[in-house]
């Protein structure tokens, strides 16, 4: 006989597992179906293992700077297998943690591949066969996977996607990274720090193209200083693979150049996992590879919701989780607020780090807004100097008429931790006055957040 649930969640990534736990907390009888691993891409092949690897690269970089800090470090080296082993261990630990959270919250876990099978019905293909379950509400949270471009398909040996790059079969000597979004730049940063001669090719006119242009330019300068080659307005058209060498045909400035590499990482975006879910039969609309939803993640088919990467940009774990909480509350009869996309911060954990929220200066101008812009360099901050991290800046953008904080953009050490201060400011609809009157602790990097706001109004003290 079919098991009955109030809520069935398909996919146990940061969208799905959070929706399942919140639903159970609100008294719903919940099942979560997962075909591969609890924690989804984020915990197993995304956010967490990349940060573990980047931490190894950061420590390695600092070891090379030991003398600057009055320290001695001889015979500095690395063991790539050990770096990867640590990263996989961190991922495993956190994925296991989701199992404990499910148990604690009495969420039924079903390991298998799920498909919609009519109103309120889901079939699950498990090791033991196919079972059917019924649910009043269904949340689709099947996530996304790496986009593959024709001719640039990963093979796991010479050409990698993000999964291959997280368990690299060798250390690249000459690396090409295609795409300079967060994923591409994080891998470029990791392998470049460990000594790979790294080239990044970006089809848009600048690296990290979604960031504020000034931040992109600042970051590019740092990447070049670190030895990376950056090719902008350039497109990889073809990869010829012969023996241990990949010849990349790169179109740039109206000409095609060929360059040889021993490794290529393709980081050209993601596509939603929409296949095999029975979406079409259920009447659920898909735009390219993403399920179309309204601001409450409703698909238009009664009782079926879509969240996280499956439901489109921004492709971020915290967006997925927040949507998970929101739909669970909606399903349980609550009245949650819809998500404000403009208040979701984006973070890139390269060296130097990048973080931003809200409008870029260009976007604010495009919208015809009268703006005030503040900037503060890391060089003017005591804590940054004490840390030995004088490279970076914080930029803030305000509506000149209302004082609304329209956007904040940062590059430099630990900015991925700082950005949340501005996110809270935007959530609470803070004005420039509130921020200027806030007392920031000393000595902290956060003081630069204050100074950037002060600068927007001609009042910066330390610069
Ligand atoms: C290399 C990399 C680094 C990243 N770094 C960051 C970062 O630093 N910060 C950040 O915010 N985001 C980061 N992301 C993005 C982040 O991983 C995703 O936004 C997030 O995982 C999306 O969560 P989700 O729950 O929507 O989907 P996913 O995490 O993709 O989970 C979906 C789950 O559904 C399962 N599934 C799919 N189909 C079925 C089915 N039919 N039946 C049962 N189960 C199914 C899958 O196995 C998967 O476990 C990174 C991504 C990558 C690739």
Short mmCIF file of C-alpha atoms and ligand atoms in Angstrom, two decimals:
data_model
loop_
_atom_site.label_atom_id
_atom_site.label_comp_id
_atom_site.label_asym_id
_atom_site.label_seq_id
_atom_site.Cartn_x
_atom_site.Cartn_y
_atom_site.Cartn_z
CA UNK A 1 0.00 0.00 0.00
CA UNK A 2 1.23 3.53 -0.82
CA UNK A 3 2.72 5.47 2.10
CA UNK A 4 0.94 8.81 2.68
CA UNK A 5 2.66 12.06 3.57
CA UNK A 6 1.65 15.69 4.00
CA UNK A 7 4.78 16.74 2.15
CA UNK A 8 7.12 14.92 -0.19
CA UNK A 9 10.35 16.68 -1.14
CA UNK A 10 12.28 15.42 -4.17
CA UNK A 11 16.00 16.10 -3.77
CA UNK A 12 18.01 16.48 -0.55
CA UNK A 13 20.24 19.43 -1.47
CA UNK A 14 20.23 22.67 0.56
CA UNK A 15 16.82 23.48 -0.91
CA UNK A 16 15.18 20.11 -0.37
CA UNK A 17 16.64 19.05 2.99
CA UNK A 18 15.85 22.43 4.54
CA UNK A 19 12.26 22.33 3.19
CA UNK A 20 11.84 18.82 4.64
CA UNK A 21 13.20 19.76 8.07
CA UNK A 22 11.15 22.98 8.30
CA UNK A 23 8.01 21.10 7.20
CA UNK A 24 8.58 18.48 9.92
CA UNK A 25 9.21 21.21 12.52
CA UNK A 26 5.80 22.65 11.61
CA UNK A 27 4.10 19.32 12.29
CA UNK A 28 3.87 17.93 8.75
CA UNK A 29 4.49 14.26 8.00
CA UNK A 30 7.43 14.58 5.59
CA UNK A 31 9.38 12.33 3.24
CA UNK A 32 12.51 13.39 1.37
CA UNK A 33 13.59 11.38 -1.67
CA UNK A 34 17.21 11.48 -2.81
CA UNK A 35 18.81 9.48 -5.62
CA UNK A 36 22.46 10.01 -4.79
CA UNK A 37 23.64 11.71 -1.63
CA UNK A 38 22.16 13.78 1.19
CA UNK A 39 23.23 17.40 1.00
CA UNK A 40 23.06 17.63 -2.82
CA UNK A 41 25.68 19.36 -4.91
CA UNK A 42 26.39 21.97 -2.26
CA UNK A 43 27.68 19.65 0.45
CA UNK A 44 29.10 16.92 -1.79
CA UNK A 45 30.40 18.59 -4.98
CA UNK A 46 29.95 22.34 -4.60
CA UNK A 47 30.15 24.96 -1.88
CA UNK A 48 31.75 22.89 0.87
CA UNK A 49 34.46 20.76 -0.80
CA UNK A 50 35.61 23.76 -2.88
CA UNK A 51 36.00 25.85 0.28
CA UNK A 52 37.97 23.07 1.95
CA UNK A 53 40.36 22.97 -1.04
CA UNK A 54 40.61 26.76 -1.20
CA UNK A 55 41.51 26.79 2.49
CA UNK A 56 44.47 24.50 1.75
CA UNK A 57 45.55 26.90 -1.01
CA UNK A 58 45.19 29.87 1.37
CA UNK A 59 47.33 28.24 4.06
CA UNK A 60 49.93 27.30 1.41
CA UNK A 61 49.99 30.91 0.19
CA UNK A 62 50.41 32.22 3.75
CA UNK A 63 53.23 29.74 4.42
CA UNK A 64 55.12 31.32 1.53
CA UNK A 65 54.66 34.68 3.26
CA UNK A 66 55.93 33.38 6.61
CA UNK A 67 59.03 35.64 6.60
CA UNK A 68 56.84 38.77 6.38
CA UNK A 69 55.29 37.77 9.71
CA UNK A 70 58.66 37.04 11.36
CA UNK A 71 58.20 33.29 10.99
CA UNK A 72 60.26 30.53 9.45
CA UNK A 73 58.89 27.86 7.14
CA UNK A 74 61.23 25.63 5.18
CA UNK A 75 60.55 23.02 2.52
CA UNK A 76 57.04 24.29 1.86
CA UNK A 77 55.12 21.91 -0.35
CA UNK A 78 51.83 20.15 -0.79
CA UNK A 79 50.38 16.72 -1.30
CA UNK A 80 47.44 17.05 -3.70
CA UNK A 81 46.01 13.67 -2.68
CA UNK A 82 45.99 14.77 0.95
CA UNK A 83 44.37 18.12 0.04
CA UNK A 84 41.63 16.24 -1.82
CA UNK A 85 41.27 13.68 0.97
CA UNK A 86 40.64 16.47 3.48
CA UNK A 87 38.09 18.09 1.17
CA UNK A 88 36.24 14.79 0.63
CA UNK A 89 36.31 14.14 4.39
CA UNK A 90 34.74 17.54 5.12
CA UNK A 91 32.02 16.86 2.51
CA UNK A 92 31.33 13.39 3.95
CA UNK A 93 31.11 14.71 7.49
CA UNK A 94 28.52 17.34 6.53
CA UNK A 95 26.51 15.01 4.30
CA UNK A 96 26.34 12.55 7.22
CA UNK A 97 25.11 15.40 9.41
CA UNK A 98 22.00 15.76 7.22
CA UNK A 99 21.11 12.13 7.97
CA UNK A 100 21.24 12.94 11.71
CA UNK A 101 19.10 16.08 11.25
CA UNK A 102 16.51 14.04 9.32
CA UNK A 103 16.40 11.44 12.10
CA UNK A 104 16.08 14.12 14.79
CA UNK A 105 13.21 15.80 12.93
CA UNK A 106 11.51 12.50 11.99
CA UNK A 107 11.79 13.06 8.25
CA UNK A 108 11.44 9.78 6.33
CA UNK A 109 14.34 9.39 3.89
CA UNK A 110 13.81 7.32 0.75
CA UNK A 111 16.91 6.69 -1.35
CA UNK A 112 15.84 6.43 -4.98
CA UNK A 113 14.89 8.26 -8.15
CA UNK A 114 11.55 10.06 -7.95
CA UNK A 115 9.03 10.96 -10.61
CA UNK A 116 5.67 12.69 -10.52
CA UNK A 117 2.94 10.15 -11.24
CA UNK A 118 -0.30 12.12 -11.24
CA UNK A 119 -2.00 14.42 -8.77
CA UNK A 120 -0.47 13.96 -5.33
CA UNK A 121 1.43 10.85 -6.40
CA UNK A 122 5.13 10.14 -6.74
CA UNK A 123 6.86 6.94 -7.81
CA UNK A 124 10.31 6.12 -6.51
CA UNK A 125 12.72 3.69 -8.15
CA UNK A 126 14.81 2.21 -5.34
CA UNK A 127 17.25 -0.70 -5.09
CA UNK A 128 14.32 -2.91 -4.15
CA UNK A 129 11.98 -1.91 -6.98
CA UNK A 130 9.46 0.85 -7.60
CA UNK A 131 7.23 2.17 -4.84
CA UNK A 132 4.48 4.73 -4.93
CA UNK A 133 3.87 7.35 -2.29
CA UNK A 134 1.17 9.97 -1.99
CA UNK A 135 1.40 13.51 -0.68
CA UNK A 136 -0.81 16.56 -0.25
CA UNK A 137 2.10 18.76 -1.34
CA UNK A 138 5.21 18.07 -3.41
CA UNK A 139 8.37 20.19 -3.51
CA UNK A 140 10.67 19.68 -6.47
CA UNK A 141 14.28 20.40 -5.47
CA UNK A 142 16.29 18.36 -7.96
CA UNK A 143 18.99 20.99 -8.49
CA UNK A 144 21.28 21.37 -11.49
CA UNK A 145 24.42 20.00 -13.13
CA UNK A 146 27.29 21.42 -15.21
CA UNK A 147 26.41 22.80 -18.65
CA UNK A 148 28.32 21.15 -21.50
CA UNK A 149 29.07 23.04 -24.70
CA UNK A 150 29.47 21.10 -27.97
CA UNK A 151 33.13 20.36 -28.65
CA UNK A 152 34.11 21.30 -25.09
CA UNK A 153 32.60 18.24 -23.37
CA UNK A 154 34.51 17.09 -20.28
CA UNK A 155 36.18 13.67 -20.46
CA UNK A 156 37.52 13.53 -16.90
CA UNK A 157 41.12 13.18 -18.10
CA UNK A 158 42.17 16.29 -20.01
CA UNK A 159 38.93 18.26 -19.83
CA UNK A 160 37.20 18.49 -16.45
CA UNK A 161 33.90 19.68 -15.06
CA UNK A 162 33.63 20.79 -11.42
CA UNK A 163 33.28 17.21 -10.17
CA UNK A 164 36.51 16.12 -11.90
CA UNK A 165 38.29 19.25 -10.65
CA UNK A 166 37.35 18.35 -7.05
CA UNK A 167 39.06 14.95 -7.35
CA UNK A 168 41.76 15.87 -9.89
CA UNK A 169 43.52 12.89 -11.49
CA UNK A 170 46.71 15.01 -11.75
CA UNK A 171 48.03 18.44 -10.84
CA UNK A 172 47.74 20.66 -13.95
CA UNK A 173 50.93 22.33 -15.15
CA UNK A 174 49.25 24.45 -17.81
CA UNK A 175 45.58 25.00 -17.09
CA UNK A 176 42.82 26.62 -19.13
CA UNK A 177 39.66 27.62 -17.28
CA UNK A 178 36.71 28.35 -19.56
CA UNK A 179 34.32 30.78 -17.85
CA UNK A 180 35.06 33.32 -15.13
CA UNK A 181 31.92 33.08 -13.02
CA UNK A 182 32.29 32.09 -9.36
CA UNK A 183 32.97 28.41 -10.06
CA UNK A 184 35.59 29.02 -12.78
CA UNK A 185 37.42 31.69 -10.81
CA UNK A 186 37.50 29.63 -7.61
CA UNK A 187 39.15 26.70 -9.42
CA UNK A 188 41.50 29.08 -11.27
CA UNK A 189 42.50 30.59 -7.92
CA UNK A 190 43.06 27.18 -6.30
CA UNK A 191 45.21 25.65 -9.05
CA UNK A 192 47.08 28.90 -9.76
CA UNK A 193 48.03 29.21 -6.08
CA UNK A 194 49.36 25.65 -6.13
CA UNK A 195 51.55 26.52 -9.12
CA UNK A 196 49.56 25.73 -12.29
CA UNK A 197 50.20 28.26 -15.06
CA UNK A 198 46.59 29.35 -15.39
CA UNK A 199 44.71 31.04 -18.23
CA UNK A 200 41.09 32.15 -17.81
CA UNK A 201 38.97 32.76 -20.90
CA UNK A 202 35.80 34.83 -20.52
CA UNK A 203 33.37 35.53 -23.34
CA UNK A 204 32.05 38.72 -21.72
CA UNK A 205 34.07 41.94 -21.60
CA UNK A 206 35.39 41.31 -18.08
CA UNK A 207 36.04 38.59 -15.50
CA UNK A 208 33.35 37.98 -12.88
CA UNK A 209 30.89 39.66 -15.24
CA UNK A 210 27.97 39.81 -12.80
CA UNK A 211 29.98 41.88 -10.34
CA UNK A 212 30.32 45.67 -10.30
CA UNK A 213 32.75 46.69 -13.08
CA UNK A 214 35.14 48.36 -10.61
CA UNK A 215 35.33 45.21 -8.49
CA UNK A 216 35.94 43.04 -11.59
CA UNK A 217 38.77 45.34 -12.67
CA UNK A 218 40.32 45.31 -9.18
CA UNK A 219 40.12 41.52 -8.98
CA UNK A 220 41.59 41.11 -12.46
CA UNK A 221 44.61 43.19 -11.49
CA UNK A 222 45.21 40.91 -8.51
CA UNK A 223 44.80 37.74 -10.58
CA UNK A 224 47.31 39.02 -13.16
CA UNK A 225 49.72 39.94 -10.33
CA UNK A 226 49.42 36.35 -9.13
CA UNK A 227 50.51 35.14 -12.56
CA UNK A 228 47.19 34.31 -14.24
CA UNK A 229 46.55 35.15 -17.88
CA UNK A 230 43.11 36.64 -18.36
CA UNK A 231 41.54 36.69 -21.83
CA UNK A 232 38.33 38.74 -22.00
CA UNK A 233 35.86 39.02 -24.91
CA UNK A 234 37.29 35.66 -25.92
CA UNK A 235 35.58 32.39 -26.77
CA UNK A 236 36.95 28.85 -26.84
CA UNK A 237 35.58 27.43 -30.07
CA UNK A 238 37.19 24.02 -30.18
CA UNK A 239 39.41 21.69 -28.18
CA UNK A 240 41.70 19.25 -30.00
CA UNK A 241 42.75 16.45 -27.66
CA UNK A 242 45.88 14.55 -28.63
CA UNK A 243 47.88 12.43 -26.16
CA UNK A 244 48.45 14.54 -23.05
CA UNK A 245 47.80 17.87 -24.75
CA UNK A 246 44.67 19.86 -25.47
CA UNK A 247 44.93 22.53 -28.15
CA UNK A 248 42.35 25.25 -27.55
CA UNK A 249 41.14 27.35 -30.47
CA UNK A 250 40.32 30.70 -28.90
CA UNK A 251 38.53 33.45 -30.82
CA UNK A 252 39.69 36.84 -29.59
CA UNK A 253 39.76 40.26 -31.25
CA UNK A 254 38.42 38.87 -34.54
CA UNK A 255 41.22 36.27 -34.84
CA UNK A 256 41.56 32.65 -33.75
CA UNK A 257 44.58 31.82 -31.61
CA UNK A 258 45.66 28.30 -30.66
CA UNK A 259 47.15 27.54 -27.26
CA UNK A 260 48.24 24.22 -25.73
CA UNK A 261 47.26 23.09 -22.24
CA UNK A 262 47.54 19.86 -20.28
CA UNK A 263 44.22 20.45 -18.49
CA UNK A 264 41.02 22.34 -19.21
CA UNK A 265 38.24 23.10 -16.72
CA UNK A 266 34.89 23.88 -18.30
CA UNK A 267 32.86 26.22 -16.05
CA UNK A 268 30.32 27.57 -18.49
CA UNK A 269 27.22 27.50 -16.32
CA UNK A 270 24.67 24.97 -15.18
CA UNK A 271 21.46 23.39 -16.40
CA UNK A 272 18.51 22.36 -14.25
CA UNK A 273 17.75 18.68 -13.59
CA UNK A 274 14.32 18.69 -15.25
CA UNK A 275 14.55 15.38 -17.12
CA UNK A 276 12.71 12.22 -16.07
CA UNK A 277 10.62 14.02 -13.48
CA UNK A 278 7.32 13.80 -15.34
CA UNK A 279 7.07 17.59 -15.54
CA UNK A 280 5.41 17.76 -18.94
CA UNK A 281 2.76 15.17 -18.10
CA UNK A 282 2.03 17.05 -14.88
CA UNK A 283 1.56 20.32 -16.80
CA UNK A 284 4.55 22.04 -15.19
CA UNK A 285 6.14 24.69 -17.38
CA UNK A 286 9.86 24.77 -18.09
CA UNK A 287 11.83 27.70 -19.51
CA UNK A 288 14.96 26.28 -21.15
CA UNK A 289 16.13 24.07 -18.26
CA UNK A 290 14.38 25.69 -15.33
CA UNK A 291 10.93 25.24 -13.87
CA UNK A 292 8.88 28.42 -14.04
CA UNK A 293 7.51 29.54 -10.67
CA UNK A 294 5.95 32.61 -9.11
CA UNK A 295 7.60 34.49 -6.24
CA UNK A 296 6.28 31.86 -3.78
CA UNK A 297 7.85 28.99 -5.78
CA UNK A 298 4.42 27.78 -6.96
CA UNK A 299 4.55 25.99 -10.31
CA UNK A 300 0.98 26.75 -11.32
CA UNK A 301 -0.01 23.11 -10.71
CA UNK A 302 -1.85 22.87 -7.41
CA UNK A 303 0.23 21.43 -4.61
CA UNK A 304 3.50 21.34 -6.57
CA UNK A 305 6.36 23.76 -5.81
CA UNK A 306 9.87 24.12 -7.26
CA UNK A 307 12.83 25.58 -5.37
CA UNK A 308 16.59 26.09 -5.58
CA UNK A 309 18.70 25.66 -8.71
CA UNK A 310 15.84 23.87 -10.49
CA UNK A 311 13.80 27.06 -10.23
CA UNK A 312 16.49 29.29 -11.75
CA UNK A 313 18.92 32.03 -10.78
CA UNK A 314 20.62 33.00 -8.59
CA UNK A 315 22.15 29.51 -8.37
CA UNK A 316 23.14 29.75 -4.76
CA UNK A 317 22.70 27.41 -1.81
CA UNK A 318 21.36 30.09 0.55
CA UNK A 319 18.71 31.07 -2.01
CA UNK A 320 17.69 27.39 -2.26
CA UNK A 321 17.50 27.00 1.53
CA UNK A 322 15.53 30.19 2.03
CA UNK A 323 13.04 29.08 -0.60
CA UNK A 324 12.87 25.72 1.20
CA UNK A 325 11.83 27.40 4.46
CA UNK A 326 9.37 29.67 2.67
CA UNK A 327 7.51 26.87 0.83
CA UNK A 328 7.39 24.67 3.94
CA UNK A 329 5.78 27.54 5.87
CA UNK A 330 3.35 28.21 3.03
CA UNK A 331 2.39 24.52 2.85
CA UNK A 332 1.90 24.41 6.63
CA UNK A 333 -0.59 27.28 6.36
CA UNK A 334 1.73 30.17 7.21
CA UNK A 335 2.06 33.53 5.49
CA UNK A 336 5.78 33.87 4.70
CA UNK A 337 7.22 36.79 2.77
CA UNK A 338 8.29 36.17 -0.82
CA UNK A 339 12.04 36.24 -1.40
CA UNK A 340 13.58 39.54 -2.50
CA UNK A 341 16.15 38.50 -5.14
CA UNK A 342 17.95 41.85 -4.75
CA UNK A 343 18.84 41.02 -1.17
CA UNK A 344 20.59 37.73 -1.86
CA UNK A 345 24.35 38.17 -1.57
CA UNK A 346 26.78 36.47 -3.93
CA UNK A 347 30.20 35.37 -2.66
CA UNK A 348 33.25 34.10 -4.53
CA UNK A 349 35.99 32.53 -2.45
CA UNK A 350 38.93 33.19 -4.74
CA UNK A 351 41.99 35.16 -3.64
CA UNK A 352 41.10 37.97 -3.09
CA UNK A 353 37.52 37.19 -2.09
CA UNK A 354 34.58 38.92 -3.74
CA UNK A 355 31.15 39.61 -2.20
CA UNK A 356 28.21 41.72 -3.25
CA UNK A 357 24.54 42.43 -2.73
CA UNK A 358 22.03 44.58 -4.59
CA UNK A 359 22.56 46.83 -7.59
CA UNK A 360 25.87 47.48 -9.29
CA UNK A 361 26.67 51.12 -10.10
CA UNK A 362 25.91 50.45 -13.79
CA UNK A 363 22.54 48.82 -13.00
CA UNK A 364 21.55 51.67 -10.67
CA UNK A 365 22.37 54.18 -13.41
CA UNK A 366 20.50 52.10 -16.01
CA UNK A 367 17.45 52.38 -13.77
CA UNK A 368 17.80 56.16 -13.89
CA UNK A 369 18.49 56.43 -10.17
CA UNK A 370 20.30 59.42 -8.74
CA UNK A 371 23.06 57.78 -6.70
CA UNK A 372 25.78 58.47 -4.20
CA UNK A 373 28.80 56.18 -4.27
CA UNK A 374 31.27 55.56 -1.45
CA UNK A 375 34.56 53.70 -1.59
CA UNK A 376 37.09 52.68 1.02
CA UNK A 377 40.41 50.89 0.40
CA UNK A 378 41.78 48.13 2.65
CA UNK A 379 44.99 50.20 2.78
CA UNK A 380 43.24 52.67 5.11
CA UNK A 381 42.15 50.06 7.66
CA UNK A 382 44.26 49.15 10.71
CA UNK A 383 43.09 45.54 10.94
CA UNK A 384 43.76 44.93 7.23
CA UNK A 385 47.32 46.21 7.65
CA UNK A 386 47.84 44.14 10.81
CA UNK A 387 46.62 41.05 8.96
CA UNK A 388 48.96 41.80 6.05
CA UNK A 389 45.98 42.16 3.70
CA UNK A 390 46.18 45.74 2.35
CA UNK A 391 44.69 44.94 -1.07
CA UNK A 392 40.95 45.39 -1.41
CA UNK A 393 38.09 47.84 -1.43
CA UNK A 394 34.51 48.28 -0.29
CA UNK A 395 32.07 50.18 -2.44
CA UNK A 396 28.58 51.26 -1.42
CA UNK A 397 25.81 52.73 -3.54
CA UNK A 398 22.95 54.78 -2.11
CA UNK A 399 19.82 56.32 -3.54
CA UNK A 400 20.64 60.04 -3.29
CA UNK A 401 17.00 60.95 -2.70
CA UNK A 402 15.96 58.37 -0.10
CA UNK A 403 19.25 57.21 1.43
CA UNK A 404 18.37 53.58 0.62
CA UNK A 405 21.39 51.27 0.42
CA UNK A 406 21.02 50.09 -3.17
CA UNK A 407 24.11 47.92 -3.38
CA UNK A 408 27.38 46.97 -1.74
CA UNK A 409 30.42 45.46 -3.47
CA UNK A 410 33.58 44.19 -1.87
CA UNK A 411 36.89 42.68 -2.83
CA UNK A 412 39.58 41.64 -0.34
CA UNK A 413 40.27 39.43 2.67
CA UNK A 414 37.24 37.96 4.47
CA UNK A 415 34.68 40.02 2.56
CA UNK A 416 32.49 36.91 2.21
CA UNK A 417 32.01 37.14 5.99
CA UNK A 418 31.50 40.92 5.98
CA UNK A 419 28.77 41.16 3.32
CA UNK A 420 26.06 39.90 5.66
CA UNK A 421 26.23 43.23 7.53
CA UNK A 422 24.93 45.00 4.45
CA UNK A 423 22.43 42.20 3.72
CA UNK A 424 20.88 42.79 7.14
CA UNK A 425 20.93 46.53 6.43
CA UNK A 426 18.97 46.01 3.23
CA UNK A 427 16.54 43.58 4.87
CA UNK A 428 15.81 46.13 7.60
CA UNK A 429 15.53 48.88 4.97
CA UNK A 430 18.36 50.78 6.60
CA UNK A 431 19.21 54.27 5.40
CA UNK A 432 22.62 55.92 5.16
CA UNK A 433 21.83 57.73 8.43
CA UNK A 434 21.32 54.47 10.36
CA UNK A 435 24.57 53.07 9.01
CA UNK A 436 26.52 56.25 9.75
CA UNK A 437 25.20 56.25 13.34
CA UNK A 438 26.10 52.59 13.91
CA UNK A 439 29.19 52.01 16.05
CA UNK A 440 31.56 49.49 14.44
CA UNK A 441 34.06 47.66 16.69
CA UNK A 442 37.77 48.47 16.39
CA UNK A 443 40.01 47.12 15.04
CA UNK A 444 37.95 45.17 12.51
CA UNK A 445 37.68 44.92 8.75
CA UNK A 446 34.02 45.87 9.26
CA UNK A 447 35.11 49.44 10.00
CA UNK A 448 35.67 49.76 6.24
CA UNK A 449 31.95 49.13 5.76
CA UNK A 450 31.29 52.19 7.92
CA UNK A 451 33.93 54.28 6.17
CA UNK A 452 32.58 53.39 2.71
CA UNK A 453 29.14 54.67 3.77
CA UNK A 454 30.71 57.81 5.26
CA UNK A 455 32.64 58.35 2.02
CA UNK A 456 29.42 58.27 -0.03
CA UNK A 457 28.46 61.40 1.93
CA UNK A 458 31.91 63.02 1.94
CA UNK A 459 32.59 62.12 5.59
CA UNK A 460 35.22 59.35 5.53
CA UNK A 461 37.69 59.77 8.39
CA UNK A 462 40.61 57.50 7.56
CA UNK A 463 41.13 58.22 3.89
C1 LIG B 1 31.79 23.83 -7.68
C2 LIG B 1 30.61 24.56 -7.09
C3 LIG B 1 30.80 25.47 -6.06
C4 LIG B 1 29.71 26.12 -5.50
N1 LIG B 1 29.91 27.02 -4.49
C5 LIG B 1 28.86 27.66 -3.95
C6 LIG B 1 29.05 28.57 -2.88
O1 LIG B 1 30.16 28.80 -2.43
N2 LIG B 1 27.97 29.20 -2.37
C7 LIG B 1 26.70 28.96 -2.86
O2 LIG B 1 25.75 29.55 -2.35
N3 LIG B 1 26.51 28.10 -3.88
C8 LIG B 1 27.54 27.45 -4.43
N4 LIG B 1 27.33 26.56 -5.43
C9 LIG B 1 25.94 26.35 -5.90
C10 LIG B 1 25.18 25.42 -4.96
O3 LIG B 1 25.85 24.19 -4.87
C11 LIG B 1 23.76 25.22 -5.47
O4 LIG B 1 23.15 26.49 -5.64
C12 LIG B 1 22.93 24.42 -4.49
O5 LIG B 1 23.48 23.14 -4.30
C13 LIG B 1 21.49 24.27 -5.00
O6 LIG B 1 20.75 23.52 -4.10
P1 LIG B 1 19.50 22.64 -4.57
O7 LIG B 1 18.94 22.05 -3.33
O8 LIG B 1 18.63 23.46 -5.42
O9 LIG B 1 20.09 21.52 -5.51
P2 LIG B 1 21.26 20.45 -5.37
O10 LIG B 1 22.23 20.80 -4.32
O11 LIG B 1 21.75 20.24 -6.75
O12 LIG B 1 20.50 19.15 -4.87
C14 LIG B 1 19.57 18.48 -5.67
C15 LIG B 1 19.49 17.03 -5.24
O13 LIG B 1 18.41 16.41 -5.92
C16 LIG B 1 18.77 15.07 -6.24
N5 LIG B 1 17.91 14.62 -7.35
C17 LIG B 1 17.87 15.11 -8.62
N6 LIG B 1 16.90 14.48 -9.33
C18 LIG B 1 16.33 13.59 -8.49
C19 LIG B 1 15.25 12.66 -8.62
N7 LIG B 1 14.57 12.54 -9.75
N8 LIG B 1 14.92 11.90 -7.55
C20 LIG B 1 15.60 12.03 -6.37
N9 LIG B 1 16.61 12.89 -6.20
C21 LIG B 1 16.96 13.67 -7.23
C22 LIG B 1 20.24 15.21 -6.62
O14 LIG B 1 20.91 13.94 -6.49
C23 LIG B 1 20.73 16.23 -5.60
O15 LIG B 1 21.26 15.62 -4.44
C24 LIG B 1 28.40 25.87 -5.99
C25 LIG B 1 28.21 24.93 -7.02
C26 LIG B 1 29.28 24.27 -7.55
C27 LIG B 1 29.05 23.28 -8.65
#
